[in-house]
PDB file of C-alpha atoms in Angstrom:
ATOM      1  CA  UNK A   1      -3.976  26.090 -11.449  1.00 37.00           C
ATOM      2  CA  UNK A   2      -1.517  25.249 -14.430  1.00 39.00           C
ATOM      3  CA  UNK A   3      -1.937  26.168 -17.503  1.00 36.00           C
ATOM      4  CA  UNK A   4       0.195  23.493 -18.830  1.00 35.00           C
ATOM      5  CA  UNK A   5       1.688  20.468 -17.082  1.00 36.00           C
ATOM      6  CA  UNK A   6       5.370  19.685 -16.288  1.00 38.00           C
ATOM      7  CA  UNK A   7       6.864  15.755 -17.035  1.00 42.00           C
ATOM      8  CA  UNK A   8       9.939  14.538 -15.133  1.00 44.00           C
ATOM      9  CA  UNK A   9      11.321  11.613 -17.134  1.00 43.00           C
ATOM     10  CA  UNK A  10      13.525   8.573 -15.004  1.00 44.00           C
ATOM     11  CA  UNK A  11      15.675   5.509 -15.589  1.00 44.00           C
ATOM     12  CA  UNK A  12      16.487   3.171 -13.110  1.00 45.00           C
ATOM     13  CA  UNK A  13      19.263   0.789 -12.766  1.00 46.00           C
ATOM     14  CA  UNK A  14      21.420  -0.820  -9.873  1.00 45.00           C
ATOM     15  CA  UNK A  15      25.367  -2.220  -9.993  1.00 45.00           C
ATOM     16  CA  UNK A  16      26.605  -4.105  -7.055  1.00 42.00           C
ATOM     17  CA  UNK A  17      30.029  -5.101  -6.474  1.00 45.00           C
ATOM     18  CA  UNK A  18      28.922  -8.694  -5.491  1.00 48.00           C
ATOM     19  CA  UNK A  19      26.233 -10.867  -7.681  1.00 47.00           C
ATOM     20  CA  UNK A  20      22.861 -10.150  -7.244  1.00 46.00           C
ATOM     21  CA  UNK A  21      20.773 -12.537  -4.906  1.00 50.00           C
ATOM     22  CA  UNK A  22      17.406 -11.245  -6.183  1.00 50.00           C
ATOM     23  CA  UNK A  23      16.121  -9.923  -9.175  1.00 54.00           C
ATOM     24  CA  UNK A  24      16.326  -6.391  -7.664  1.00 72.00           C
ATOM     25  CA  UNK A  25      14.327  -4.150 -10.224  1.00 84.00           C
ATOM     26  CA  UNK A  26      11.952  -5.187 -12.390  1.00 90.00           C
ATOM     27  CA  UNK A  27      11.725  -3.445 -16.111  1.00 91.00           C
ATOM     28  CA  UNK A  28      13.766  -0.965 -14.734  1.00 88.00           C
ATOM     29  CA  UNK A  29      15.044   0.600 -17.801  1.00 89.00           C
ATOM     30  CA  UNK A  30      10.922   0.839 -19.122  1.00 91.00           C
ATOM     31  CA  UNK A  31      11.699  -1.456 -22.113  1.00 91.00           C
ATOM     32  CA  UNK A  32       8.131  -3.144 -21.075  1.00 93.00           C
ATOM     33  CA  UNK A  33       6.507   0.157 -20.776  1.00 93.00           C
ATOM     34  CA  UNK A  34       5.576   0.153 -17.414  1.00 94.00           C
ATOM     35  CA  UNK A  35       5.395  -3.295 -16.157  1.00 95.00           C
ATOM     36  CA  UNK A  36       6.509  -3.450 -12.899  1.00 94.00           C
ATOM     37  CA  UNK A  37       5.630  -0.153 -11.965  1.00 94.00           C
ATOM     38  CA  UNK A  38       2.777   1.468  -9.792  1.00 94.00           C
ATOM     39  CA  UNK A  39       1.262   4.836 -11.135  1.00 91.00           C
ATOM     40  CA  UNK A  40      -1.316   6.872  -9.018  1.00 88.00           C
ATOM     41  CA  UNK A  41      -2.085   9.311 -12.612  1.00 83.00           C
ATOM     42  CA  UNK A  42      -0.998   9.772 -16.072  1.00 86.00           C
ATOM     43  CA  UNK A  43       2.537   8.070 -16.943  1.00 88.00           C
ATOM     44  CA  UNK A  44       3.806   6.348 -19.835  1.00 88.00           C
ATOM     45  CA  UNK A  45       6.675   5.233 -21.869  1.00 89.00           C
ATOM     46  CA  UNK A  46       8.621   6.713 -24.841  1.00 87.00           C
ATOM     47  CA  UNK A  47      11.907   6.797 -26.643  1.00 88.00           C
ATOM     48  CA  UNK A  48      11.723  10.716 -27.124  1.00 86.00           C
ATOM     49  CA  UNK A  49      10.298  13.594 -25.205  1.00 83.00           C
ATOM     50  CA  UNK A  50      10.923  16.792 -27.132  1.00 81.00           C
ATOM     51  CA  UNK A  51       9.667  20.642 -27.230  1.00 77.00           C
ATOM     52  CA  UNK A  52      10.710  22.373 -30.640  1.00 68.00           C
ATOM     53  CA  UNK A  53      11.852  25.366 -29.211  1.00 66.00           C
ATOM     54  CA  UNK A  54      14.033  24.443 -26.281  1.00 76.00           C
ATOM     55  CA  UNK A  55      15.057  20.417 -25.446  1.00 82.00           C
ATOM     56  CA  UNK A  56      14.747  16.919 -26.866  1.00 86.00           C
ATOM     57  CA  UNK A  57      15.214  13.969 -24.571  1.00 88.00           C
ATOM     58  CA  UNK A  58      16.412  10.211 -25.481  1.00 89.00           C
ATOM     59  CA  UNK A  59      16.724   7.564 -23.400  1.00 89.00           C
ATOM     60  CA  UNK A  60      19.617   7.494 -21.349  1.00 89.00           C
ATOM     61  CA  UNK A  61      19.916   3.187 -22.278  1.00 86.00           C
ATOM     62  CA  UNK A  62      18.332   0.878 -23.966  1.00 88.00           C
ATOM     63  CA  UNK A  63      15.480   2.239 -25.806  1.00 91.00           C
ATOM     64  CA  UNK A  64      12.561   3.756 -23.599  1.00 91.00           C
ATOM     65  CA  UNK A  65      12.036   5.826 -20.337  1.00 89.00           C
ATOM     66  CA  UNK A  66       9.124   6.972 -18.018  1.00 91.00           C
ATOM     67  CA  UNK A  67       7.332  10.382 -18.346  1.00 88.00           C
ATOM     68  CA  UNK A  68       4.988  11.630 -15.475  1.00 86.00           C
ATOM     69  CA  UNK A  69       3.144  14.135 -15.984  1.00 81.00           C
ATOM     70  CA  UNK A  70       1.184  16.450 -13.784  1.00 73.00           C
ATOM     71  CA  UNK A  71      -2.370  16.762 -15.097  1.00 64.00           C
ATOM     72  CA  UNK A  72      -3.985  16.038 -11.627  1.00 59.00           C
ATOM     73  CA  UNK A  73      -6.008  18.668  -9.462  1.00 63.00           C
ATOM     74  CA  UNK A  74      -3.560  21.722  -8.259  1.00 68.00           C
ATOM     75  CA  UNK A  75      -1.275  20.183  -5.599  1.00 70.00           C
ATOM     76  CA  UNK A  76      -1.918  16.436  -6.088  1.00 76.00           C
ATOM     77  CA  UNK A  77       1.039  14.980  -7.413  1.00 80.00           C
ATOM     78  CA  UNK A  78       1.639  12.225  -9.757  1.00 84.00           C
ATOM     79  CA  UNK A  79       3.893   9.400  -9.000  1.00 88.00           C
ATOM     80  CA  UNK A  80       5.401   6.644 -10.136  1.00 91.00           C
ATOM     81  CA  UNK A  81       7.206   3.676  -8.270  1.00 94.00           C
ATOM     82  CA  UNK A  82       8.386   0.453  -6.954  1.00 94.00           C
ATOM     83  CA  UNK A  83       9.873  -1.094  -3.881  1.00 94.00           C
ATOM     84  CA  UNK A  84      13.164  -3.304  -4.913  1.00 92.00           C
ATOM     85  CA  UNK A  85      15.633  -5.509  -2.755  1.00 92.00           C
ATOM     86  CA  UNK A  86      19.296  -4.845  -2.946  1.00 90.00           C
ATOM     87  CA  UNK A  87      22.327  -6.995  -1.652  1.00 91.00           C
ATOM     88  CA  UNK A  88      24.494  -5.054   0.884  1.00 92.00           C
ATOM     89  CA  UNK A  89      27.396  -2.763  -0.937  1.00 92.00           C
ATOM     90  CA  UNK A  90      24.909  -1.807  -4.334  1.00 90.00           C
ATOM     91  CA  UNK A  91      24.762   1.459  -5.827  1.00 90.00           C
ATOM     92  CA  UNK A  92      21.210   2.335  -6.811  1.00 90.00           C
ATOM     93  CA  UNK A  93      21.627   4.741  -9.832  1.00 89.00           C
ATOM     94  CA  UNK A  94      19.101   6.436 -11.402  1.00 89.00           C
ATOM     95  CA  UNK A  95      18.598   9.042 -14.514  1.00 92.00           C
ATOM     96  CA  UNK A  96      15.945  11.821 -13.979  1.00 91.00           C
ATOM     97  CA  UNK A  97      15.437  15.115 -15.839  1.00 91.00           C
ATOM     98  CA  UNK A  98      12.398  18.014 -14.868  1.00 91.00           C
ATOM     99  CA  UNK A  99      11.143  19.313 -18.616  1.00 90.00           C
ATOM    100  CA  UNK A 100       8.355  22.046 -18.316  1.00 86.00           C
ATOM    101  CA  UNK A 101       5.180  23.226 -20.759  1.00 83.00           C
ATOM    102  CA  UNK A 102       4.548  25.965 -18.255  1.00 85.00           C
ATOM    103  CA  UNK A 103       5.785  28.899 -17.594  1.00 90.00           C
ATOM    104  CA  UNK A 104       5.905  31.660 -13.843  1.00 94.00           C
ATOM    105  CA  UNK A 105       3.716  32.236 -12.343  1.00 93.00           C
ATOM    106  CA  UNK A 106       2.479  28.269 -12.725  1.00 88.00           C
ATOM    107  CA  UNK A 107       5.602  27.010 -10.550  1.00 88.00           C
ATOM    108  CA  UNK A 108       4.903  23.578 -11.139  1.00 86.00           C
ATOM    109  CA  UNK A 109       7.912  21.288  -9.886  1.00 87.00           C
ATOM    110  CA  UNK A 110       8.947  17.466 -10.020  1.00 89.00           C
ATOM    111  CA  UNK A 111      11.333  15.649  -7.747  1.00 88.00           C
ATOM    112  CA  UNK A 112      12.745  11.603  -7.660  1.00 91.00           C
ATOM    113  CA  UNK A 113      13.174  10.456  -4.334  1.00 93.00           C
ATOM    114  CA  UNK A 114      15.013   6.930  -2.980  1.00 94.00           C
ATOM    115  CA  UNK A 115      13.483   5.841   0.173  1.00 95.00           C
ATOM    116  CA  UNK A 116      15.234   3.156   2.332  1.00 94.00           C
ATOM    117  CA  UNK A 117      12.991   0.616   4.269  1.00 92.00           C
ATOM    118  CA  UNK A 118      12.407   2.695   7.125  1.00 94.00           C
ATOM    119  CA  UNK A 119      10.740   4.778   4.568  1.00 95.00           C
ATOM    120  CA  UNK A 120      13.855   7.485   5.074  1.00 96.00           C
ATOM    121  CA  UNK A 121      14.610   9.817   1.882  1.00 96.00           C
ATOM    122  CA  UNK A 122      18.138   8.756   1.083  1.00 95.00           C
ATOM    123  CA  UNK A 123      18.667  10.679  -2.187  1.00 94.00           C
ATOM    124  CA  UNK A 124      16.948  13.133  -4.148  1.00 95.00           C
ATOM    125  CA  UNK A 125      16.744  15.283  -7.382  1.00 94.00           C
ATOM    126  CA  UNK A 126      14.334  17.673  -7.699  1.00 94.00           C
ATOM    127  CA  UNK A 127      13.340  20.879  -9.997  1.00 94.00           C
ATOM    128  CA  UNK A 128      10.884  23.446 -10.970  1.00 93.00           C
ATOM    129  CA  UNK A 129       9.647  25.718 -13.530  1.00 93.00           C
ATOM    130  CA  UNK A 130      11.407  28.793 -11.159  1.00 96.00           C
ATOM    131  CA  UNK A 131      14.952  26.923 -11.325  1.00 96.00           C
ATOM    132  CA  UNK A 132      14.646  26.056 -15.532  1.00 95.00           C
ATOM    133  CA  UNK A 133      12.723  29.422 -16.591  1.00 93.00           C
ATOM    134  CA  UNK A 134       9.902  29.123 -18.722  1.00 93.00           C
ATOM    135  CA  UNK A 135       9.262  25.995 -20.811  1.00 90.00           C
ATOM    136  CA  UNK A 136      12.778  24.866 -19.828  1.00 91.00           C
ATOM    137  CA  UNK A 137      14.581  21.988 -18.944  1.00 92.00           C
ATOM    138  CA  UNK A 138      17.066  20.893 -16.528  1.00 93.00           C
ATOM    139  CA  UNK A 139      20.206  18.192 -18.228  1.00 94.00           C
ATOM    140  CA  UNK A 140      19.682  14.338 -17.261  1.00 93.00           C
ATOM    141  CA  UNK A 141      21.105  14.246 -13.961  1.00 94.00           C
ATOM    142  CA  UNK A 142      22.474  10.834 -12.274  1.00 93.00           C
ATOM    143  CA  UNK A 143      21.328   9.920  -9.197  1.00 90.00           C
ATOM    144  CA  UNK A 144      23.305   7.488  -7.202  1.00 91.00           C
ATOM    145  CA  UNK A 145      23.275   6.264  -3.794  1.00 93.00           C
ATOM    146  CA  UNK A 146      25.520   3.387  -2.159  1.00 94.00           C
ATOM    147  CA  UNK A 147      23.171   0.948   0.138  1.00 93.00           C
ATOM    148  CA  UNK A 148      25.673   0.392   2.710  1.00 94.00           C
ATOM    149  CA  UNK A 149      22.428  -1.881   4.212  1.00 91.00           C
ATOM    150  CA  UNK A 150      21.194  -4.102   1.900  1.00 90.00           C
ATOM    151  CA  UNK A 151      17.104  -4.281   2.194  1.00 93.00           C
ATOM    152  CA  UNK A 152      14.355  -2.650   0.327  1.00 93.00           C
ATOM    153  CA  UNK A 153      14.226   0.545  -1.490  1.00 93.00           C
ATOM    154  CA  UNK A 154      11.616   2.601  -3.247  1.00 93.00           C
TER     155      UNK A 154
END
C-alpha cells in the first residue's frame, strides 16, 4: 500500500495542417477545470503543483492543468480522459509530467496513453517513483503523435 500518492499532471492540445472540421478537444488546456473530461477518482485543476524540497510545476499554456492523483485501493488506477475527432494529417500533442510524494519501496507509477479508434496505444509517456528516486519528478515531456488517419482518439 502507499504511503503517499503520486500525481501525473497533462495538457492537451492538437495542430493540424488543414482547418479543423470539428471542434476536436474540448477544454483541452483545463482552463474550465475539468469540463469535458471523464474522471473514474480524485482529479482536479491548478495553476501550480509544487513540493518545497524538490520541483514546482506551471502550466505549460494558458493558465491551468490536470493533476491525478492515486489515492484509490493498491493497484486501481486513476484516470482521466476523453475521446476527440481529428481531421486526417493532425498532430495530437500533449504535455505530461510524473511528480511523486512517495518514496521505494511504494513504486507507485503514472503513464498518458493516446489510443486510436481501434482502441490501439499509439503513443505513450510513462514514469515511476523507481525511474525519479524518491519524492522526485520527471521534466514536462511532449507527447506528440501524427494521425496519419483522421478518426477518434482518446
Amino acid at each position: 500500500m502507499n504511503k503517499l500518492f503520486w500525481c501525473l499532471i497533462a495538457l492537451a492540445g492538437i495542430t493540424s495542417a488543414k482547418p479543423v472540421q470539428a471542434a476536436p478537444l474540448i477544454n483541452g488546456g483545463f482552463e474550465a477545470g475539468l469540463v469535458g473530461w471523464s474522471s473514474s477518482g480524485p482529479a482536479f485543476t491548478t495553476n501550480n503543483w509544487t513540493n518545497a524540497f524538490t520541483w514546482d510545476f506551471y502550466p505549460t499554456e494558458g493558465d491551468s492543468f490536470a493533476v491525478i492523483a492515486s489515492v484509490f485501493a493498491d493497484g486501481v488506477p486513476t484516470t482521466l480522459s476523453q475521446t476527440f475527432t481529428v481531421p486526417t494529417g493532425s498532430t495530437i500533442l500533449l504535455d505530461a509530467f510524473f511528480a511523486t510524494g512517495d518514496f521505494l519501496p511504494f513504486n507507485d507509477s503514472g503513464f498518458v496513453n493516446i489510443y486510436d479508434s481501434g482502441n490501439n496505444l499509439v503513443a505513450s509517456f510513462s514514469s515511476d517513483v523507481a525511474s525519479v528516486g524518491d519524492f522526485g519528478a520527471t521534466p514536462w515531456t511532449t507527447l506528440s503523435y501524427y494521425a496519419a488517419a483522421g478518426g477518434d482518439y482518446t
